[in-house]
PDB file of C-alpha atoms in Angstrom:
ATOM      1  CA  MET A 166      56.316 152.962 -59.757  1.00 56.00           C
ATOM      2  CA  ALA A 167      57.352 149.356 -59.167  1.00 57.00           C
ATOM      3  CA  LYS A 168      58.374 148.489 -55.597  1.00 58.00           C
ATOM      4  CA  GLN A 169      62.050 147.810 -55.277  1.00 55.00           C
ATOM      5  CA  PRO A 170      62.985 144.461 -53.590  1.00 53.00           C
ATOM      6  CA  GLU A 171      64.390 144.846 -50.126  1.00 56.00           C
ATOM      7  CA  LYS A 172      68.001 143.991 -49.742  1.00 55.00           C
ATOM      8  CA  LYS A 173      68.702 141.299 -47.163  1.00 56.00           C
ATOM      9  CA  ASP A 174      71.497 141.818 -44.725  1.00 63.00           C
ATOM     10  CA  GLU A 175      74.562 139.949 -45.749  1.00 73.00           C
ATOM     11  CA  VAL A 176      75.531 137.189 -43.340  1.00 76.00           C
ATOM     12  CA  GLU A 177      79.147 137.375 -42.423  1.00 84.00           C
ATOM     13  CA  THR A 178      81.327 134.428 -43.326  1.00 84.00           C
ATOM     14  CA  THR A 179      83.744 132.359 -41.326  1.00 82.00           C
ATOM     15  CA  GLY A 180      86.583 133.482 -43.487  1.00 82.00           C
ATOM     16  CA  HIS A 181      87.052 130.067 -44.985  1.00 81.00           C
ATOM     17  CA  SER A 182      87.005 129.732 -48.726  1.00 82.00           C
ATOM     18  CA  TRP A 183      87.243 126.732 -51.030  1.00 84.00           C
ATOM     19  CA  ASP A 184      87.556 127.347 -54.720  1.00 85.00           C
ATOM     20  CA  GLY A 185      85.828 130.667 -54.258  1.00 83.00           C
ATOM     21  CA  ILE A 186      83.021 129.222 -52.170  1.00 87.00           C
ATOM     22  CA  GLU A 187      82.724 130.893 -48.790  1.00 85.00           C
ATOM     23  CA  GLU A 188      81.191 129.447 -45.625  1.00 84.00           C
ATOM     24  CA  TYR A 189      78.470 131.456 -43.927  1.00 85.00           C
ATOM     25  CA  ASN A 190      78.696 131.883 -40.179  1.00 85.00           C
ATOM     26  CA  ASN A 191      75.044 131.033 -39.368  1.00 85.00           C
ATOM     27  CA  PRO A 192      74.663 130.350 -35.614  1.00 85.00           C
ATOM     28  CA  LEU A 193      72.491 127.452 -34.432  1.00 89.00           C
ATOM     29  CA  PRO A 194      68.997 128.322 -33.176  1.00 92.00           C
ATOM     30  CA  LYS A 195      69.008 129.022 -29.442  1.00 95.00           C
ATOM     31  CA  TRP A 196      66.289 126.417 -28.771  1.00 96.00           C
ATOM     32  CA  TRP A 197      68.461 123.748 -30.415  1.00 96.00           C
ATOM     33  CA  VAL A 198      71.508 124.764 -28.354  1.00 96.00           C
ATOM     34  CA  TRP A 199      69.522 124.620 -25.111  1.00 97.00           C
ATOM     35  CA  VAL A 200      68.102 121.188 -25.982  1.00 97.00           C
ATOM     36  CA  PHE A 201      71.651 120.006 -26.658  1.00 97.00           C
ATOM     37  CA  TYR A 202      72.845 121.273 -23.269  1.00 97.00           C
ATOM     38  CA  ILE A 203      69.872 119.653 -21.514  1.00 98.00           C
ATOM     39  CA  CYS A 204      70.689 116.318 -23.184  1.00 97.00           C
ATOM     40  CA  ILE A 205      74.255 116.526 -21.902  1.00 97.00           C
ATOM     41  CA  ILE A 206      73.063 117.281 -18.360  1.00 97.00           C
ATOM     42  CA  TRP A 207      70.523 114.428 -18.586  1.00 96.00           C
ATOM     43  CA  ALA A 208      73.195 111.964 -19.789  1.00 96.00           C
ATOM     44  CA  ILE A 209      75.528 112.895 -16.937  1.00 95.00           C
ATOM     45  CA  GLY A 210      72.743 112.529 -14.378  1.00 96.00           C
ATOM     46  CA  TYR A 211      71.633 109.206 -15.868  1.00 94.00           C
ATOM     47  CA  SER A 212      75.142 107.746 -15.810  1.00 93.00           C
ATOM     48  CA  ILE A 213      75.426 108.703 -12.128  1.00 94.00           C
ATOM     49  CA  ALA A 214      72.021 107.338 -11.120  1.00 94.00           C
ATOM     50  CA  TYR A 215      71.897 104.127 -13.192  1.00 93.00           C
ATOM     51  CA  PRO A 216      74.377 101.426 -14.338  1.00 91.00           C
ATOM     52  CA  ALA A 217      76.184 102.935 -17.287  1.00 87.00           C
ATOM     53  CA  TRP A 218      79.951 102.729 -17.577  1.00 89.00           C
ATOM     54  CA  PRO A 219      81.476  99.304 -18.318  1.00 90.00           C
ATOM     55  CA  GLY A 220      84.450  98.159 -16.308  1.00 88.00           C
ATOM     56  CA  ILE A 221      86.789  95.180 -16.456  1.00 89.00           C
ATOM     57  CA  LYS A 222      84.527  92.856 -14.463  1.00 87.00           C
ATOM     58  CA  SER A 223      81.302  94.826 -14.092  1.00 85.00           C
ATOM     59  CA  ALA A 224      79.642  98.132 -14.888  1.00 86.00           C
ATOM     60  CA  THR A 225      79.160 101.060 -12.538  1.00 88.00           C
ATOM     61  CA  ALA A 226      76.205 100.243 -10.277  1.00 89.00           C
ATOM     62  CA  GLY A 227      74.627 103.711 -10.112  1.00 91.00           C
ATOM     63  CA  VAL A 228      73.590 105.512  -6.915  1.00 92.00           C
ATOM     64  CA  LEU A 229      69.997 104.234  -7.184  1.00 92.00           C
ATOM     65  CA  GLY A 230      71.117 100.579  -7.184  1.00 88.00           C
ATOM     66  CA  TRP A 231      68.739  99.705 -10.032  1.00 90.00           C
ATOM     67  CA  SER A 232      69.371  96.303 -11.698  1.00 90.00           C
ATOM     68  CA  THR A 233      67.512  94.356 -14.373  1.00 89.00           C
ATOM     69  CA  ARG A 234      68.936  91.128 -12.953  1.00 89.00           C
ATOM     70  CA  ALA A 235      67.579  91.979  -9.506  1.00 90.00           C
ATOM     71  CA  ASN A 236      64.175  92.762 -11.018  1.00 92.00           C
ATOM     72  CA  VAL A 237      64.082  89.430 -12.832  1.00 93.00           C
ATOM     73  CA  ALA A 238      65.230  87.556  -9.723  1.00 93.00           C
ATOM     74  CA  GLU A 239      62.504  89.246  -7.688  1.00 93.00           C
ATOM     75  CA  GLU A 240      59.892  88.316 -10.261  1.00 94.00           C
ATOM     76  CA  ILE A 241      61.096  84.713 -10.301  1.00 90.00           C
ATOM     77  CA  GLU A 242      60.881  84.570  -6.509  1.00 93.00           C
ATOM     78  CA  THR A 243      57.349  85.973  -6.648  1.00 95.00           C
ATOM     79  CA  PHE A 244      56.122  83.288  -9.026  1.00 91.00           C
ATOM     80  CA  ALA A 245      58.046  80.588  -7.163  1.00 89.00           C
ATOM     81  CA  ALA A 246      56.200  81.562  -3.979  1.00 94.00           C
ATOM     82  CA  LYS A 247      52.878  81.389  -5.809  1.00 94.00           C
ATOM     83  CA  ASN A 248      53.709  77.919  -7.201  1.00 94.00           C
ATOM     84  CA  GLN A 249      55.268  76.581  -4.008  1.00 95.00           C
ATOM     85  CA  ALA A 250      52.196  74.570  -2.996  1.00 96.00           C
ATOM     86  CA  ILE A 251      51.665  72.843  -6.330  1.00 96.00           C
ATOM     87  CA  ASN A 252      55.424  72.227  -6.708  1.00 96.00           C
ATOM     88  CA  ALA A 253      55.449  70.545  -3.300  1.00 96.00           C
ATOM     89  CA  GLU A 254      52.476  68.407  -4.331  1.00 97.00           C
ATOM     90  CA  LEU A 255      54.166  67.458  -7.613  1.00 97.00           C
ATOM     91  CA  ALA A 256      57.333  66.444  -5.750  1.00 96.00           C
ATOM     92  CA  SER A 257      55.531  64.267  -3.209  1.00 96.00           C
ATOM     93  CA  VAL A 258      52.768  62.344  -5.021  1.00 96.00           C
ATOM     94  CA  GLU A 259      53.256  58.959  -6.655  1.00 95.00           C
ATOM     95  CA  LEU A 260      54.541  59.362 -10.199  1.00 94.00           C
ATOM     96  CA  ALA A 261      51.746  57.226 -11.627  1.00 90.00           C
ATOM     97  CA  SER A 262      49.094  59.418 -10.001  1.00 94.00           C
ATOM     98  CA  ILE A 263      50.226  62.618 -11.732  1.00 96.00           C
ATOM     99  CA  ASN A 264      48.355  61.650 -14.908  1.00 93.00           C
ATOM    100  CA  GLU A 265      45.217  60.957 -12.852  1.00 94.00           C
ATOM    101  CA  ASN A 266      45.002  64.543 -11.573  1.00 95.00           C
ATOM    102  CA  GLU A 267      44.127  66.760 -14.557  1.00 96.00           C
ATOM    103  CA  THR A 268      45.142  70.004 -12.848  1.00 96.00           C
ATOM    104  CA  LEU A 269      48.465  68.611 -11.657  1.00 97.00           C
ATOM    105  CA  LYS A 270      49.107  66.934 -15.013  1.00 97.00           C
ATOM    106  CA  ALA A 271      48.466  70.154 -16.958  1.00 97.00           C
ATOM    107  CA  TYR A 272      50.807  72.090 -14.671  1.00 97.00           C
ATOM    108  CA  ALA A 273      53.497  69.377 -14.877  1.00 97.00           C
ATOM    109  CA  ILE A 274      53.372  69.329 -18.686  1.00 97.00           C
ATOM    110  CA  SER A 275      53.604  73.129 -18.892  1.00 96.00           C
ATOM    111  CA  ALA A 276      56.430  73.369 -16.340  1.00 96.00           C
ATOM    112  CA  GLY A 277      58.129  70.317 -17.840  1.00 97.00           C
ATOM    113  CA  GLU A 278      58.124  71.805 -21.318  1.00 97.00           C
ATOM    114  CA  ALA A 279      59.707  75.035 -20.055  1.00 96.00           C
ATOM    115  CA  THR A 280      62.367  73.073 -18.152  1.00 96.00           C
ATOM    116  CA  PHE A 281      62.957  70.757 -21.125  1.00 97.00           C
ATOM    117  CA  ASN A 282      63.417  73.670 -23.538  1.00 96.00           C
ATOM    118  CA  THR A 283      65.897  75.263 -21.123  1.00 95.00           C
ATOM    119  CA  TRP A 284      68.065  72.240 -20.279  1.00 96.00           C
ATOM    120  CA  CYS A 285      67.284  69.349 -22.657  1.00 96.00           C
ATOM    121  CA  ALA A 286      66.403  70.777 -26.084  1.00 95.00           C
ATOM    122  CA  GLN A 287      70.072  71.508 -26.857  1.00 94.00           C
ATOM    123  CA  CYS A 288      70.565  67.766 -27.427  1.00 94.00           C
ATOM    124  CA  HIS A 289      67.093  66.311 -27.908  1.00 95.00           C
ATOM    125  CA  GLN A 290      65.681  69.305 -29.809  1.00 93.00           C
ATOM    126  CA  ARG A 291      62.279  70.860 -29.193  1.00 91.00           C
ATOM    127  CA  ASN A 292      59.437  68.391 -28.830  1.00 90.00           C
ATOM    128  CA  GLY A 293      62.005  65.626 -28.311  1.00 92.00           C
ATOM    129  CA  ALA A 294      62.732  65.209 -32.016  1.00 91.00           C
ATOM    130  CA  GLY A 295      66.342  64.160 -31.351  1.00 90.00           C
ATOM    131  CA  VAL A 296      69.258  64.384 -33.770  1.00 90.00           C
ATOM    132  CA  LYS A 297      69.591  61.451 -36.127  1.00 82.00           C
ATOM    133  CA  GLY A 298      73.116  60.156 -36.469  1.00 81.00           C
ATOM    134  CA  ALA A 299      74.429  62.190 -33.522  1.00 87.00           C
ATOM    135  CA  GLY A 300      73.448  59.854 -30.682  1.00 89.00           C
ATOM    136  CA  TYR A 301      70.664  62.058 -29.297  1.00 93.00           C
ATOM    137  CA  PRO A 302      67.577  59.828 -29.296  1.00 93.00           C
ATOM    138  CA  THR A 303      64.090  60.812 -30.337  1.00 93.00           C
ATOM    139  CA  LEU A 304      61.823  60.972 -27.300  1.00 93.00           C
ATOM    140  CA  SER A 305      58.512  61.024 -29.181  1.00 91.00           C
ATOM    141  CA  ASP A 306      58.602  57.436 -30.475  1.00 88.00           C
ATOM    142  CA  ASP A 307      58.233  54.162 -28.587  1.00 85.00           C
ATOM    143  CA  ALA A 308      61.847  52.980 -28.945  1.00 88.00           C
ATOM    144  CA  TRP A 309      63.263  53.297 -25.422  1.00 90.00           C
ATOM    145  CA  LEU A 310      66.738  52.075 -24.526  1.00 91.00           C
ATOM    146  CA  TRP A 311      66.070  52.189 -20.790  1.00 93.00           C
ATOM    147  CA  GLY A 312      62.267  52.058 -20.711  1.00 91.00           C
ATOM    148  CA  GLY A 313      59.489  54.561 -21.304  1.00 92.00           C
ATOM    149  CA  THR A 314      57.324  54.366 -18.191  1.00 93.00           C
ATOM    150  CA  MET A 315      57.039  57.406 -15.931  1.00 95.00           C
ATOM    151  CA  GLU A 316      59.260  55.761 -13.336  1.00 96.00           C
ATOM    152  CA  GLU A 317      61.927  54.762 -15.866  1.00 96.00           C
ATOM    153  CA  ILE A 318      61.985  58.181 -17.537  1.00 96.00           C
ATOM    154  CA  HIS A 319      62.212  59.834 -14.126  1.00 97.00           C
ATOM    155  CA  TYR A 320      65.186  57.656 -13.162  1.00 97.00           C
ATOM    156  CA  THR A 321      67.005  58.344 -16.436  1.00 96.00           C
ATOM    157  CA  VAL A 322      66.527  62.109 -16.154  1.00 97.00           C
ATOM    158  CA  ALA A 323      67.513  62.163 -12.485  1.00 96.00           C
ATOM    159  CA  HIS A 324      70.664  60.040 -12.694  1.00 96.00           C
ATOM    160  CA  GLY A 325      71.706  60.273 -16.355  1.00 96.00           C
ATOM    161  CA  ILE A 326      73.594  57.718 -18.431  1.00 96.00           C
ATOM    162  CA  ARG A 327      77.259  56.634 -18.246  1.00 95.00           C
ATOM    163  CA  ASN A 328      78.368  59.770 -16.408  1.00 95.00           C
ATOM    164  CA  GLU A 329      80.985  59.870 -13.653  1.00 93.00           C
ATOM    165  CA  ASP A 330      79.045  62.282 -11.431  1.00 94.00           C
ATOM    166  CA  ASP A 331      76.300  59.969 -10.176  1.00 95.00           C
ATOM    167  CA  ASP A 332      76.972  56.495  -8.795  1.00 94.00           C
ATOM    168  CA  ASP A 333      73.407  55.501  -9.734  1.00 95.00           C
ATOM    169  CA  ALA A 334      73.704  56.526 -13.386  1.00 96.00           C
ATOM    170  CA  ARG A 335      72.500  53.977 -15.915  1.00 96.00           C
ATOM    171  CA  TYR A 336      75.510  52.177 -17.286  1.00 95.00           C
ATOM    172  CA  SER A 337      76.320  49.851 -20.154  1.00 94.00           C
ATOM    173  CA  GLU A 338      79.297  49.654 -22.472  1.00 94.00           C
ATOM    174  CA  MET A 339      79.568  48.045 -25.870  1.00 95.00           C
ATOM    175  CA  PRO A 340      82.918  46.372 -26.602  1.00 96.00           C
ATOM    176  CA  ALA A 341      85.057  47.901 -29.321  1.00 97.00           C
ATOM    177  CA  PHE A 342      85.406  44.720 -31.359  1.00 97.00           C
ATOM    178  CA  GLY A 343      87.847  46.215 -33.831  1.00 97.00           C
ATOM    179  CA  ARG A 344      89.810  48.696 -31.764  1.00 97.00           C
ATOM    180  CA  ASP A 345      90.386  46.138 -29.018  1.00 96.00           C
ATOM    181  CA  GLU A 346      91.100  43.376 -31.570  1.00 96.00           C
ATOM    182  CA  LEU A 347      88.269  41.157 -30.375  1.00 96.00           C
ATOM    183  CA  LEU A 348      87.310  40.384 -33.974  1.00 97.00           C
ATOM    184  CA  GLU A 349      89.190  40.503 -37.250  1.00 97.00           C
ATOM    185  CA  PRO A 350      88.138  43.134 -39.820  1.00 96.00           C
ATOM    186  CA  GLU A 351      86.564  40.513 -42.094  1.00 96.00           C
ATOM    187  CA  GLU A 352      84.633  39.106 -39.142  1.00 97.00           C
ATOM    188  CA  ILE A 353      83.317  42.559 -38.284  1.00 97.00           C
ATOM    189  CA  ALA A 354      82.235  42.985 -41.900  1.00 97.00           C
ATOM    190  CA  SER A 355      80.306  39.708 -41.706  1.00 97.00           C
ATOM    191  CA  VAL A 356      78.578  40.765 -38.480  1.00 97.00           C
ATOM    192  CA  VAL A 357      77.627  44.123 -39.999  1.00 97.00           C
ATOM    193  CA  ASN A 358      76.155  42.465 -43.066  1.00 97.00           C
ATOM    194  CA  PHE A 359      74.082  40.170 -40.859  1.00 97.00           C
ATOM    195  CA  VAL A 360      72.893  43.052 -38.672  1.00 97.00           C
ATOM    196  CA  MET A 361      71.713  44.908 -41.754  1.00 96.00           C
ATOM    197  CA  THR A 362      69.459  41.981 -42.671  1.00 96.00           C
ATOM    198  CA  LEU A 363      67.823  42.124 -39.224  1.00 96.00           C
ATOM    199  CA  SER A 364      66.228  45.469 -40.063  1.00 93.00           C
ATOM    200  CA  GLY A 365      65.431  44.572 -43.658  1.00 93.00           C
ATOM    201  CA  GLU A 366      68.366  46.420 -45.197  1.00 93.00           C
ATOM    202  CA  THR A 367      70.327  45.074 -48.138  1.00 94.00           C
ATOM    203  CA  PRO A 368      73.743  43.852 -46.916  1.00 94.00           C
ATOM    204  CA  ASN A 369      76.886  45.171 -48.500  1.00 93.00           C
ATOM    205  CA  ASP A 370      78.098  41.601 -49.107  1.00 93.00           C
ATOM    206  CA  ALA A 371      75.471  38.860 -48.841  1.00 93.00           C
ATOM    207  CA  SER A 372      78.112  36.129 -48.871  1.00 92.00           C
ATOM    208  CA  GLY A 373      79.166  36.965 -45.319  1.00 90.00           C
ATOM    209  CA  VAL A 374      75.698  36.956 -43.762  1.00 96.00           C
ATOM    210  CA  GLU A 375      75.764  33.329 -42.550  1.00 96.00           C
ATOM    211  CA  ASP A 376      79.177  33.714 -40.942  1.00 96.00           C
ATOM    212  CA  GLY A 377      78.002  36.972 -39.447  1.00 96.00           C
ATOM    213  CA  LYS A 378      75.003  35.255 -37.882  1.00 97.00           C
ATOM    214  CA  VAL A 379      77.267  32.804 -36.053  1.00 97.00           C
ATOM    215  CA  LEU A 380      79.579  35.599 -34.908  1.00 97.00           C
ATOM    216  CA  PHE A 381      76.572  37.630 -33.746  1.00 97.00           C
ATOM    217  CA  GLU A 382      75.284  34.748 -31.629  1.00 97.00           C
ATOM    218  CA  ASP A 383      78.717  34.292 -30.057  1.00 96.00           C
ATOM    219  CA  ASN A 384      79.557  37.953 -29.422  1.00 97.00           C
ATOM    220  CA  CYS A 385      76.448  40.123 -29.554  1.00 96.00           C
ATOM    221  CA  ALA A 386      73.406  38.078 -28.578  1.00 96.00           C
ATOM    222  CA  SER A 387      74.178  38.279 -24.859  1.00 95.00           C
ATOM    223  CA  CYS A 388      73.143  41.945 -24.976  1.00 95.00           C
ATOM    224  CA  HIS A 389      71.058  42.350 -28.116  1.00 96.00           C
ATOM    225  CA  GLY A 390      69.320  38.973 -27.839  1.00 95.00           C
ATOM    226  CA  GLU A 391      69.415  36.081 -30.261  1.00 94.00           C
ATOM    227  CA  ASP A 392      66.656  37.729 -32.291  1.00 95.00           C
ATOM    228  CA  GLY A 393      68.423  41.121 -32.207  1.00 96.00           C
ATOM    229  CA  LYS A 394      65.520  42.853 -30.451  1.00 95.00           C
ATOM    230  CA  GLY A 395      67.736  44.235 -27.712  1.00 94.00           C
ATOM    231  CA  ASP A 396      67.452  44.464 -23.957  1.00 94.00           C
ATOM    232  CA  ARG A 397      66.129  47.647 -22.424  1.00 90.00           C
ATOM    233  CA  ALA A 398      67.374  46.777 -18.963  1.00 89.00           C
ATOM    234  CA  GLN A 399      70.975  47.215 -20.092  1.00 90.00           C
ATOM    235  CA  GLY A 400      70.391  49.836 -22.789  1.00 91.00           C
ATOM    236  CA  ALA A 401      71.026  47.449 -25.699  1.00 94.00           C
ATOM    237  CA  PRO A 402      69.035  48.763 -28.686  1.00 94.00           C
ATOM    238  CA  ASN A 403      66.666  46.831 -30.892  1.00 95.00           C
ATOM    239  CA  LEU A 404      68.466  46.043 -34.172  1.00 96.00           C
ATOM    240  CA  THR A 405      65.400  44.789 -36.027  1.00 95.00           C
ATOM    241  CA  ASP A 406      63.605  48.118 -36.518  1.00 92.00           C
ATOM    242  CA  ALA A 407      64.442  51.167 -38.627  1.00 89.00           C
ATOM    243  CA  ILE A 408      65.357  53.343 -35.643  1.00 90.00           C
ATOM    244  CA  TRP A 409      69.097  53.893 -35.400  1.00 92.00           C
ATOM    245  CA  LEU A 410      70.755  56.120 -32.848  1.00 92.00           C
ATOM    246  CA  TYR A 411      73.840  56.704 -34.986  1.00 93.00           C
ATOM    247  CA  GLY A 412      72.747  55.389 -38.380  1.00 92.00           C
ATOM    248  CA  GLY A 413      71.949  52.050 -40.007  1.00 93.00           C
ATOM    249  CA  ASP A 414      74.030  52.166 -43.188  1.00 94.00           C
ATOM    250  CA  TYR A 415      76.987  49.845 -43.714  1.00 96.00           C
ATOM    251  CA  ASP A 416      79.751  52.360 -42.965  1.00 96.00           C
ATOM    252  CA  THR A 417      78.092  53.671 -39.796  1.00 96.00           C
ATOM    253  CA  ILE A 418      77.446  50.213 -38.377  1.00 96.00           C
ATOM    254  CA  MET A 419      81.047  49.286 -39.211  1.00 97.00           C
ATOM    255  CA  GLU A 420      82.203  52.271 -37.163  1.00 97.00           C
ATOM    256  CA  THR A 421      79.884  51.293 -34.300  1.00 97.00           C
ATOM    257  CA  VAL A 422      81.050  47.683 -34.142  1.00 97.00           C
ATOM    258  CA  THR A 423      84.712  48.588 -34.646  1.00 97.00           C
ATOM    259  CA  ASN A 424      85.029  51.383 -32.087  1.00 97.00           C
ATOM    260  CA  SER A 425      81.738  51.080 -30.147  1.00 96.00           C
ATOM    261  CA  ARG A 426      79.618  53.987 -28.927  1.00 94.00           C
ATOM    262  CA  PHE A 427      79.589  55.530 -25.478  1.00 93.00           C
ATOM    263  CA  GLY A 428      76.984  58.293 -25.250  1.00 93.00           C
ATOM    264  CA  VAL A 429      76.864  60.192 -21.956  1.00 95.00           C
ATOM    265  CA  MET A 430      73.923  62.016 -20.365  1.00 95.00           C
ATOM    266  CA  PRO A 431      74.518  64.146 -17.240  1.00 95.00           C
ATOM    267  CA  PRO A 432      72.537  63.677 -14.036  1.00 96.00           C
ATOM    268  CA  TRP A 433      69.920  66.401 -13.600  1.00 96.00           C
ATOM    269  CA  SER A 434      68.678  65.818 -10.079  1.00 95.00           C
ATOM    270  CA  ALA A 435      70.257  68.136  -7.507  1.00 91.00           C
ATOM    271  CA  GLU A 436      69.164  65.705  -4.803  1.00 86.00           C
ATOM    272  CA  ALA A 437      70.818  62.679  -6.436  1.00 83.00           C
ATOM    273  CA  SER A 438      74.119  64.251  -7.455  1.00 85.00           C
ATOM    274  CA  PRO A 439      76.189  67.360  -6.654  1.00 86.00           C
ATOM    275  CA  ALA A 440      76.361  67.915 -10.417  1.00 86.00           C
ATOM    276  CA  GLY A 441      72.560  67.983 -10.706  1.00 87.00           C
ATOM    277  CA  ARG A 442      70.726  71.183 -11.553  1.00 92.00           C
ATOM    278  CA  LEU A 443      67.024  70.471 -11.117  1.00 96.00           C
ATOM    279  CA  GLU A 444      64.809  70.049  -8.082  1.00 95.00           C
ATOM    280  CA  GLU A 445      62.622  66.960  -7.651  1.00 96.00           C
ATOM    281  CA  TRP A 446      59.441  68.668  -8.837  1.00 96.00           C
ATOM    282  CA  GLN A 447      61.254  69.789 -12.014  1.00 97.00           C
ATOM    283  CA  ILE A 448      62.499  66.238 -12.679  1.00 97.00           C
ATOM    284  CA  ARG A 449      58.937  64.964 -12.323  1.00 97.00           C
ATOM    285  CA  ALA A 450      57.629  67.743 -14.552  1.00 98.00           C
ATOM    286  CA  VAL A 451      60.157  66.853 -17.281  1.00 97.00           C
ATOM    287  CA  ALA A 452      59.304  63.148 -16.946  1.00 97.00           C
ATOM    288  CA  THR A 453      55.607  63.959 -17.343  1.00 97.00           C
ATOM    289  CA  TYR A 454      56.257  66.177 -20.362  1.00 97.00           C
ATOM    290  CA  VAL A 455      58.491  63.609 -22.083  1.00 96.00           C
ATOM    291  CA  HIS A 456      56.078  60.792 -21.263  1.00 95.00           C
ATOM    292  CA  GLN A 457      53.202  62.500 -23.091  1.00 94.00           C
ATOM    293  CA  LEU A 458      55.178  63.431 -26.220  1.00 93.00           C
ATOM    294  CA  GLY A 459      53.909  60.283 -27.889  1.00 83.00           C
ATOM    295  CA  GLY A 460      56.247  57.473 -26.940  1.00 76.00           C
ATOM    296  CA  GLY A 461      55.619  57.187 -23.219  1.00 75.00           C
ATOM    297  CA  GLU A 462      54.357  53.860 -21.933  1.00 75.00           C
TER     298      GLU A 462
END
């Protein structure tokens, strides 16, 4: 005779029914329930022992006092202690001699790049590429407004440019020939057309070039030179090359001559200014890094 299939015990339902479909009352496995309870106990213990619950100003500290910030600060202090000797050497030697010591130079370039990427790359971009048209100069070419020697770069980084925080900041100011009504609009147009010819650009109106040359000699040559090649000592740029801090097209130069430009760089040396952020060895490291990017002299 054929074996009859065993009947399985019917699982009782919860009593709920939807369109004739009933819900079985299957309990969770005991192992799953215990794991769930253990997770709850673990979470409570963790939130007591470690920082966990956010507050208005800070999170709960936890009874163990564990902190990722404290761990990072401790690690920074450890490496700072290890580098203390070479940092002291970097801060005390003659700037020109840094490039003569291969070990010191390699360390300065590495530390300078890290410092540059932290504090300087926001404006000058990584590798000193600069931002064309925004007034952030390229640091990898040989066009330097204030000089590209180690000493000159160091001074610029330490004291900054046209800021009000450091009395020793580099300072120059171009007159706003239009805004301050020093020149008439048509005179400014003539000057701009002449300036465009200095760098080999086609002027917007060639008929005003000769008048512009005379106006340039009377109003601009004292800073930019009669030949338009600029004066690094006072931050007056060379107008005869293709390197333009804000742009060399007609409209941009018109804006520059009319309203002038007044770019500001903060002082970075903590020793030179209360607003400074970097120690002397870091300033020297940045100067070394920038100097070797390709445009240092």
